[in-house]
Coordinates of C-alpha atoms in Angstrom, one line a residue:
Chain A
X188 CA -33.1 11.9 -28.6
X189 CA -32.1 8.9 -30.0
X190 CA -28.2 8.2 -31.4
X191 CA -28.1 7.1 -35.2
X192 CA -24.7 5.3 -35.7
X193 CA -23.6 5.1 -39.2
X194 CA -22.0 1.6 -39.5
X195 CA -20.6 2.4 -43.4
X196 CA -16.9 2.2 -43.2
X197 CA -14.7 -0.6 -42.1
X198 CA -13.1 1.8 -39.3
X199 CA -16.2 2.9 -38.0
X200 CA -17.2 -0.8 -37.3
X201 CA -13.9 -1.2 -35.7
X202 CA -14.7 1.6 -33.6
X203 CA -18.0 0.4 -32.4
X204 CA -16.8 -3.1 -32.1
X205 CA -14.1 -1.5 -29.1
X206 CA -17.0 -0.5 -27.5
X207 CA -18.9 -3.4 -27.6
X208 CA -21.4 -2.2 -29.9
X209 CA -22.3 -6.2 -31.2
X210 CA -24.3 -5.1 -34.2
X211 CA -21.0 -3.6 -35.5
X212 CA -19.0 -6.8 -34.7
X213 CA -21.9 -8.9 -36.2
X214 CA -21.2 -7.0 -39.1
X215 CA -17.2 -7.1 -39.0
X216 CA -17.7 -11.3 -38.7
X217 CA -19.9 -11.6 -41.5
X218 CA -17.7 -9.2 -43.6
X219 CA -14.6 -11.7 -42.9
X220 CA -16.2 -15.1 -41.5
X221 CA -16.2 -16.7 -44.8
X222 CA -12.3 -15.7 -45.8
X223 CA -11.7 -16.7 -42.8
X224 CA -13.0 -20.3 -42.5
X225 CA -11.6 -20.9 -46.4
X226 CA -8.4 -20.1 -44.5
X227 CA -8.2 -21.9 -41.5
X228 CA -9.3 -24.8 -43.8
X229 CA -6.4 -24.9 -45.3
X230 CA -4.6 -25.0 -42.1
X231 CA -7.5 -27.7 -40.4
X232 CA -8.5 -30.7 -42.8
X233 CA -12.2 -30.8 -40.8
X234 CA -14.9 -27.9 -41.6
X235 CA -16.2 -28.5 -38.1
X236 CA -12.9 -28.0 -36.1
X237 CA -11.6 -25.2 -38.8
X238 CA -15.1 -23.5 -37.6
X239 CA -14.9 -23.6 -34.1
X240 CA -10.8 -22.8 -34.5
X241 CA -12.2 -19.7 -36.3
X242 CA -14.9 -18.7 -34.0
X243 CA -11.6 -18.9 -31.2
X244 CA -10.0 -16.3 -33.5
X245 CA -12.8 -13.8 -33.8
X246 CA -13.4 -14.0 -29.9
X247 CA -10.1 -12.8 -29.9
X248 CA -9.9 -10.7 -32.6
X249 CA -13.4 -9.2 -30.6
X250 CA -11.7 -8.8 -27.2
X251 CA -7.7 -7.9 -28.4
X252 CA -9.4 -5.2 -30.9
X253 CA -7.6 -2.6 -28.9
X254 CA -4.6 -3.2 -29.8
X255 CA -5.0 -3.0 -33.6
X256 CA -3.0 -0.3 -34.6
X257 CA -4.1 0.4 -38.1
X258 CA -0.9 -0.5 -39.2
X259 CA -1.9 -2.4 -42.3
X260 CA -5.5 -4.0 -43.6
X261 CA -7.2 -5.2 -40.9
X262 CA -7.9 -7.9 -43.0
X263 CA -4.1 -8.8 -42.5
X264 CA -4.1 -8.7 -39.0
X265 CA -7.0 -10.9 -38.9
X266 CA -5.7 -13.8 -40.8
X267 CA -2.5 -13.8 -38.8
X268 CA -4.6 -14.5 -35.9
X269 CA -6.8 -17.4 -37.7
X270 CA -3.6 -18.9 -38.8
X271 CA -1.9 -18.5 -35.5
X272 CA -5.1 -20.1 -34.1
X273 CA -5.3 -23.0 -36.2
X274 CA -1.0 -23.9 -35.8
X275 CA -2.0 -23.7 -31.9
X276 CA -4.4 -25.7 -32.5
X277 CA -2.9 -28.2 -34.4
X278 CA 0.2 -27.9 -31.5
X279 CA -2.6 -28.6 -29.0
X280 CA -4.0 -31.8 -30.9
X281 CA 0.2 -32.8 -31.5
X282 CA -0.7 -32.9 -34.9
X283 CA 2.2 -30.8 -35.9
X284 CA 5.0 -32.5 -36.4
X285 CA 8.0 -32.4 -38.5
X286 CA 9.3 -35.6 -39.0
X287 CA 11.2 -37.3 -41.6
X288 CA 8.7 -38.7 -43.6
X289 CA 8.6 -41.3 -45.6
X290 CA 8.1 -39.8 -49.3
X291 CA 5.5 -42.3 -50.6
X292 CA 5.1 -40.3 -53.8
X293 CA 8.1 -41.7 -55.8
X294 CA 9.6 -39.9 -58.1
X295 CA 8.1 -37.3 -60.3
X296 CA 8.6 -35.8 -63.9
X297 CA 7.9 -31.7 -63.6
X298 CA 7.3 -31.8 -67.5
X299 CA 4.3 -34.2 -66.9
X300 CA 2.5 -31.9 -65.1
X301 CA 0.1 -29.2 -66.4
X302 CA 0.0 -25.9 -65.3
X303 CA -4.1 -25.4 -65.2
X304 CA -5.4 -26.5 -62.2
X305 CA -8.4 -25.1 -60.4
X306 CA -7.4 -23.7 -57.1
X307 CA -10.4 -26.1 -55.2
X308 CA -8.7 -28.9 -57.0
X309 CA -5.4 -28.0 -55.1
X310 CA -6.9 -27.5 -51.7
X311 CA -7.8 -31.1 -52.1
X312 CA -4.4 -32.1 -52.9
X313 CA -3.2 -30.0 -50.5
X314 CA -5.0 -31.5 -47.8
X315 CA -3.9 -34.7 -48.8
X316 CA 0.0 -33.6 -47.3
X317 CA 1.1 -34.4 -44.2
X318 CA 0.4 -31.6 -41.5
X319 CA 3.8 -30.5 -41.5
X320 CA 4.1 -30.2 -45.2
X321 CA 0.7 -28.9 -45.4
X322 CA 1.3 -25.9 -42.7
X323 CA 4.6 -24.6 -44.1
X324 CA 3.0 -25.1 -47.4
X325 CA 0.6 -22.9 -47.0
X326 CA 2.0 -20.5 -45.0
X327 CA 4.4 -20.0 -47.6
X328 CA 2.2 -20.5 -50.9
X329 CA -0.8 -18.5 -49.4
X330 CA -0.2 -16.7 -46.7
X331 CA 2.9 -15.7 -48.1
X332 CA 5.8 -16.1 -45.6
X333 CA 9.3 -16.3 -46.6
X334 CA 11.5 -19.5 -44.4
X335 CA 13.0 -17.2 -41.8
X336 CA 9.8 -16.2 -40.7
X337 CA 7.8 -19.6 -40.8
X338 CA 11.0 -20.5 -38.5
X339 CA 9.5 -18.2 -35.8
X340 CA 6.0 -18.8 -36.4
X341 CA 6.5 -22.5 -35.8
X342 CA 9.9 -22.8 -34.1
X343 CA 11.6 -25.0 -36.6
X344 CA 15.1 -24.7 -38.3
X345 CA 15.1 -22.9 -41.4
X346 CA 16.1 -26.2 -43.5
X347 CA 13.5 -27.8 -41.7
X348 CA 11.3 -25.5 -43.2
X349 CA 12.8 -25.7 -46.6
X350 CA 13.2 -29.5 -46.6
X351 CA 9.0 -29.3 -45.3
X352 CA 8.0 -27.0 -48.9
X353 CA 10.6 -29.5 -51.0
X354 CA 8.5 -32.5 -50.2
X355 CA 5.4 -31.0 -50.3
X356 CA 5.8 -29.5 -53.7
X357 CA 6.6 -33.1 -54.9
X358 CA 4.0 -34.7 -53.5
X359 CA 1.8 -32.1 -54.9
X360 CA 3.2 -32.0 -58.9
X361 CA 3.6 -36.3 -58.2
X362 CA -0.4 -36.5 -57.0
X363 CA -1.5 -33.7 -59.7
X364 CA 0.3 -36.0 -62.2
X365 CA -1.2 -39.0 -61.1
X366 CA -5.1 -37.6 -61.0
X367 CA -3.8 -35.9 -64.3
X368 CA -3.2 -39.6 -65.8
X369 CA -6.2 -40.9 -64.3
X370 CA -8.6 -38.3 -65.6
X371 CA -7.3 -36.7 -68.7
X372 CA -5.3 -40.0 -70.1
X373 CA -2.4 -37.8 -70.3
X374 CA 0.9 -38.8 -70.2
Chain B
X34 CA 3.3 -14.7 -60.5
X35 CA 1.4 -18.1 -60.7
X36 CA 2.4 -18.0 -56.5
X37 CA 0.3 -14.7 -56.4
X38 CA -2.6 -15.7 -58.9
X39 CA -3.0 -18.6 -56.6
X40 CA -2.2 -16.8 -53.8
X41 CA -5.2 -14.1 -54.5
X42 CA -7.3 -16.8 -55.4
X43 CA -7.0 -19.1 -52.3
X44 CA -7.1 -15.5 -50.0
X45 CA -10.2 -14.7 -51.8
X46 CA -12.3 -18.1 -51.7
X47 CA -14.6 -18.1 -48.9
X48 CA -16.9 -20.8 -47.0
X49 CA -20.2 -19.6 -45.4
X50 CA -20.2 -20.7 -41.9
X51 CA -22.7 -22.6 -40.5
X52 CA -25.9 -20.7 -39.0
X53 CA -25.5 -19.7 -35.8
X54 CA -21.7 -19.8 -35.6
X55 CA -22.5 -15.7 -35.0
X56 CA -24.6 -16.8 -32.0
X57 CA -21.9 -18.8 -30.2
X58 CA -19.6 -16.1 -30.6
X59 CA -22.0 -13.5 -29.4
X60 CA -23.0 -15.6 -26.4
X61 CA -18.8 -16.5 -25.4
X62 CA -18.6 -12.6 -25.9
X63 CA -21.6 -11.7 -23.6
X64 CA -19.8 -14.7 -20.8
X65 CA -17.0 -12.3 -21.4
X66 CA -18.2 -9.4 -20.6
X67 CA -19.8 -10.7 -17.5
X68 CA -16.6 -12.0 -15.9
X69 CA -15.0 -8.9 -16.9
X70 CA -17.7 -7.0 -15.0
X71 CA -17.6 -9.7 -11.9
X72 CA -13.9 -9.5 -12.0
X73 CA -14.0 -5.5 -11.9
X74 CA -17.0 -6.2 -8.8
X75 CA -14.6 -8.1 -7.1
X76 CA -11.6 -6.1 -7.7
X77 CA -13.7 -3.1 -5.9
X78 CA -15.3 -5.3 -3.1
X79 CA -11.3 -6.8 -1.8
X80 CA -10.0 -3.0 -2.5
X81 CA -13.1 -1.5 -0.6
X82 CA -12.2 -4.4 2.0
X83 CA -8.8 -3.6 2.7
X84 CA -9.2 -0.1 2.8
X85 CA -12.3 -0.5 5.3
X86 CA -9.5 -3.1 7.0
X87 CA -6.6 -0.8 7.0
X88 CA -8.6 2.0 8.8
X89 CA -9.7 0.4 11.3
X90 CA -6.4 -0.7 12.2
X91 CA -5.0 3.2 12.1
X92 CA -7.5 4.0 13.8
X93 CA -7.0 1.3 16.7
X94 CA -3.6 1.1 16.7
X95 CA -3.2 5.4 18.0
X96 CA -0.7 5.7 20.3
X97 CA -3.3 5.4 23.9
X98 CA -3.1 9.0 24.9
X99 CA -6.3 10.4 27.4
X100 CA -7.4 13.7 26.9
X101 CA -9.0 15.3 29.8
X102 CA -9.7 18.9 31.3
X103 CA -9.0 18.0 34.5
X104 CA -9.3 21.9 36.3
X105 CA -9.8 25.4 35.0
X106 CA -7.7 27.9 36.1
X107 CA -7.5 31.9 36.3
X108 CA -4.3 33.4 34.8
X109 CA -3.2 35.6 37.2
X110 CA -2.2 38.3 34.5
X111 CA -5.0 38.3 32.1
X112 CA -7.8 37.5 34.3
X113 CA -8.8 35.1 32.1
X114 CA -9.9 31.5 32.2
X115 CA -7.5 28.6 30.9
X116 CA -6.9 25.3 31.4
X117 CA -4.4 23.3 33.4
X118 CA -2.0 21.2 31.0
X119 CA -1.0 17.3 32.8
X120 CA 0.5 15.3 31.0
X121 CA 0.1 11.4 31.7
X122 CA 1.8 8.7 29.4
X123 CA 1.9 5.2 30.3
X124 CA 4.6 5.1 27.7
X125 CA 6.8 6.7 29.9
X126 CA 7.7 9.0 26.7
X127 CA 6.9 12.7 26.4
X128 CA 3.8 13.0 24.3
X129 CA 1.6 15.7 24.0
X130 CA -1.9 15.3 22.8
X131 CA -3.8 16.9 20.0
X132 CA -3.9 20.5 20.4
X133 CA -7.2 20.6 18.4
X134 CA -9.1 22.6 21.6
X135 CA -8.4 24.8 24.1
X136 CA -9.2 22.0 26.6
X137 CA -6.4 20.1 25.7
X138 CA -4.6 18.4 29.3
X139 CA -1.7 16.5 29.0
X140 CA -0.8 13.7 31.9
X141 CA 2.3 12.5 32.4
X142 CA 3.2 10.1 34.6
X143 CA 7.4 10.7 34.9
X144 CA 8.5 12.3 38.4
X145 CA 7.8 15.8 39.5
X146 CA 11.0 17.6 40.9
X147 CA 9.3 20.8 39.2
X148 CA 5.9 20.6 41.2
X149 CA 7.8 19.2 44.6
X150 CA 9.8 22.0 44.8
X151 CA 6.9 24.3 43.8
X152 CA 4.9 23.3 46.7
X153 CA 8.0 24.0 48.8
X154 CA 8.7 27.6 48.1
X155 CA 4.7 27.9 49.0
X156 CA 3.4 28.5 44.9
X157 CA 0.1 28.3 44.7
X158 CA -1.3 25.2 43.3
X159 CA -3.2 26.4 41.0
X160 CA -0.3 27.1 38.5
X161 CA 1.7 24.5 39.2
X162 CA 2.5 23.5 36.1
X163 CA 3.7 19.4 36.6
X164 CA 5.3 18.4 33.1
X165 CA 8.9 19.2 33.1
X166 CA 9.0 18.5 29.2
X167 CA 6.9 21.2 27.8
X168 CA 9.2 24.3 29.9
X169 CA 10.9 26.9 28.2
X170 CA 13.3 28.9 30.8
X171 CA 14.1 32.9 30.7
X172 CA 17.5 33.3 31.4
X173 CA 16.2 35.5 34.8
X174 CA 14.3 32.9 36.3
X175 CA 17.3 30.3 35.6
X176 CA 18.5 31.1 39.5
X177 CA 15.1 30.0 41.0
X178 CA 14.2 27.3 38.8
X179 CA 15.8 24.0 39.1
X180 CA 18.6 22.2 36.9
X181 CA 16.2 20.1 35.9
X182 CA 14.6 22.1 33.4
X183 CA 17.6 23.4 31.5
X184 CA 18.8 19.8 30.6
X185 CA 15.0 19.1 28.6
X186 CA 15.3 22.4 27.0
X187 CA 16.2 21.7 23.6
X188 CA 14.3 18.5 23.5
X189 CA 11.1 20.0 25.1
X190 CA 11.2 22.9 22.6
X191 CA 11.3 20.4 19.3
X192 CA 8.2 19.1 20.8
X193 CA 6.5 21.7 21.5
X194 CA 7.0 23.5 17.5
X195 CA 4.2 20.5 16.8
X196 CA 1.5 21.5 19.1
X197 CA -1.1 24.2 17.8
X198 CA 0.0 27.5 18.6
X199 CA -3.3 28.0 21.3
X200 CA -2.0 25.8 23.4
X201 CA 1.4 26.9 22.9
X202 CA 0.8 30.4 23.9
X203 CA -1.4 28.8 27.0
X204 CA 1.3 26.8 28.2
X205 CA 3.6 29.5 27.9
X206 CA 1.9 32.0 29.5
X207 CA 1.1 29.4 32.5
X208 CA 5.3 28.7 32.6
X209 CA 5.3 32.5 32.6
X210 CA 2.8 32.8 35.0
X211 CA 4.3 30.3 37.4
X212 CA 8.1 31.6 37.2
X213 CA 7.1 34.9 38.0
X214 CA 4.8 33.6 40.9
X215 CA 8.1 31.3 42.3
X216 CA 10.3 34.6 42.2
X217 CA 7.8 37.0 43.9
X218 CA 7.1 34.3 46.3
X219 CA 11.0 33.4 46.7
X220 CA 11.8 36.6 47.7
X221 CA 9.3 36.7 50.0
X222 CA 10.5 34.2 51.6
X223 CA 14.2 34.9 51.4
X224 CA 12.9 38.1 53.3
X225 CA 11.2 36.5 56.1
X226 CA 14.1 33.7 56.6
X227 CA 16.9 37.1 57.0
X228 CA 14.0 38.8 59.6
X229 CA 14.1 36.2 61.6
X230 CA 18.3 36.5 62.4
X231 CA 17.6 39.9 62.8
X232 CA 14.6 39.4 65.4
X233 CA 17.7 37.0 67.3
X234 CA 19.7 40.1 66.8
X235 CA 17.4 42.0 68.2
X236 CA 16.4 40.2 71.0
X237 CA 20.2 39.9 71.8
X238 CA 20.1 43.5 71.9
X239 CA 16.9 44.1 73.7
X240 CA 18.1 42.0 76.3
X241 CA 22.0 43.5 76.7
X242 CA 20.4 46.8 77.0
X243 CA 18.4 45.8 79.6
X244 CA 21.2 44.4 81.7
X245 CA 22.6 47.4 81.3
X246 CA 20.2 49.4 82.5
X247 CA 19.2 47.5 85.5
X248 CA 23.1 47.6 86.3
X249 CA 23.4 51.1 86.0
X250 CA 19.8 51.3 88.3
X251 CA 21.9 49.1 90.9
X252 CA 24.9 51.3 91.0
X253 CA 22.8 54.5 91.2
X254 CA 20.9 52.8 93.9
X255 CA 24.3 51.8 95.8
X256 CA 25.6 55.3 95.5
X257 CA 22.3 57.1 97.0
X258 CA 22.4 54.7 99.6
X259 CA 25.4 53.3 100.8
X260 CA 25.3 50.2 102.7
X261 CA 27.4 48.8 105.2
X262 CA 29.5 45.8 104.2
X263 CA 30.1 43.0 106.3
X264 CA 33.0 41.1 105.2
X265 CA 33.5 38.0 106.8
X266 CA 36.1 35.4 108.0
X267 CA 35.7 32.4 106.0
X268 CA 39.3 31.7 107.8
X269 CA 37.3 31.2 111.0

């Protein structure tokens, strides 16, 4: 007699995924390939490399599935592993680095700035940051992370870390401003 | 707040991957799998190996001990058949072979006061028992046996707890066999060694009486028939 497997719930994929079942982890990557790549593009200027650095993260999310613990979404523990993928990544490429650079943005007026912005429009400006700025950006903004614990994730001093948001939340307000004038005629 | 409305929004924008992307991952999952599988192959073919290795080697590297029934003997008490232990070890330590069977002999290659001094007193051969290790001595056949014997007691009898108690009880009752065989033979011969004094003792007095008879003959003779006696001049 043939086995029906019901495939509804999230945990029941999870549970067929363990054992290999790859219609269950079919479904699992189309469920969270989409978040997923959004992410790492944040973290990974090109869509082609943030694609393949994701497809390295569901490979492992696929063969480390075991030791999920259910603590938390799973959602969550899979975008710690995509953005752990795409820092190694960018560590791999010796794109990451936390230099003193030079703040090309001038100084900045927070009053100019408006508060509306669409969130694509902010990706783009994000992406524009240097990849230090950029990394600790986002992993504080999006992901979320408060400075002692971007200090682990990337091994860098905690005023490193602070100093990295600092300039990247001027260069963001002075390029919003700028794109702001340039668009809108505002002041 | 704007951190989290921003937050939520950027968690919640999403980019369809390309098509395919599903079929490289299934195909690095599937490579996966198969050196998992080969690795686990592997794994079983060196374990299988070594174990295949490492018996061979116990099983070559047995201490070199020949197990042979050399003769049958008949114990005198039971009437029934047994075999002769001989022990030979080119080791030149005491070992005794597996006492799986009854047709266990043990050789032994060390001297042989025991089965000299056997032959000696006249014992017959076929219980001559010829390893000195595997004895056990009553306290009455202590005077016949030879010191030898009592000095590889203790040592003998650690030895022999590991045999199988068959050939235990054989050996035993071959020792028993063999001691009592010694005394009835030893005072056999103790009896014939005294006869013999007494057969000089005898013959000593065999041969007095018959002096004295055949001087008693002459001086009966003498007084029936008394003879002149010339006595002589040797001064002349």
């Amino acid at each position: 007699m043939r086995k029906v497997i019901k495939l509804n719930s999230e945990t029941q994929l999870i549970k067929q995924s363990l054992k290999n079942n790859r219609k269950a982890q079919k479904l699992l990557y189309q469920k969270y390939a989409p978040k997923m790549l959004s992410l790492c593009t944040y973290y990974i200027k090109d869509l082609q490399q943030s694609e393949e650095v994701m497809l390295n993260g569901f490979f492992k999310v696929f063969t480390k599935l075991s030791k999920y613990s259910n603590k938390g979404s799973f959602e969550g523990w899979i975008r710690k592993i995509m953005f752990r993928e795409s820092i190694s990544y960018l560590r791999k490429k010796k794109q990451l680095l936390f230099t003193n650079e030079i703040e090309i943005y001038g100084k900045f007026i927070e009053n100019e700035v408006e508060s509306d912005i669409a969130v694509e429009d902010l990706h783009l400006y994000v992406n524009q940051l240097a990849v230090g700025c950029r990394v600790v950006f986002n992993l504080y903004v999006v992901d979320g992370y408060k400075h002692a614990e971007i200090t682990e994730i990337l091994q860098i001093s905690e005023g490193t870390s602070k100093t990295q948001l600092s300039r990247a939340r001027k260069a963001l307000r002075k390029m919003i401003s700028i794109n702001q004038k340039k668009y809108h005629g505002t002041k | 707040m704007e951190q989290n409305k921003y937050r939520e929004q950027v968690q919640n924008s999403v980019i369809a991957p390309s098509d395919g992307s599903w079929e490289k991952l299934s195909k690095k999952l599937d490579e996966y799998d198969n050196d998992k599988k080969n690795n686990k192959r592997l794994f079983m073919k060196y374990a299988a190996s070594m174990l295949i290795i490492i018996s061979i080697g116990f099983f070559f590297l047995q201490p070199e001990n020949e197990i042979s029934t050399d003769e049958i003997i008949v114990s005198p008490e039971a009437g029934k058949t047994s075999i002769k232990p001989s022990v030979t070890n080119s080791r030149h330590e005491p070992y005794l072979a597996s006492p799986t069977e009854n047709s266990t002999v043990i050789k032994m290659s060390e001297p042989k006061p025991l089965a000299n001094e056997i032959i000696n007193y006249g014992v017959e051969e076929s219980v001559a028992v010829k390893n000195e290790d595997n004895i056990e001595l009553n306290e009455n056949s202590q005077r016949s046996v030879p010191k030898y014997y009592t000095t590889n007691t203790s040592k003998v009898t650690s030895k022999i707890v590991q045999q199988k108690i068959d050939t235990d009880y054989e050996v035993e009752e071959l020792l028993k066999n063999a001691i009592l065989n010694i005394e009835q033979n030893g005072q056999y011969l103790n009896k014939t060694k005294f006869s013999a004094l007494d057969l000089l003792g005898e013959i000593e007095n065999d041969l007095e009486r018959d002096s004295r008879r055949k001087l008693f003959e002459k001086i009966i003779i003498t007084i029936k028939n008394p003879t002149e006696i010339e006595i002589t001049d040797r001064s002349k």
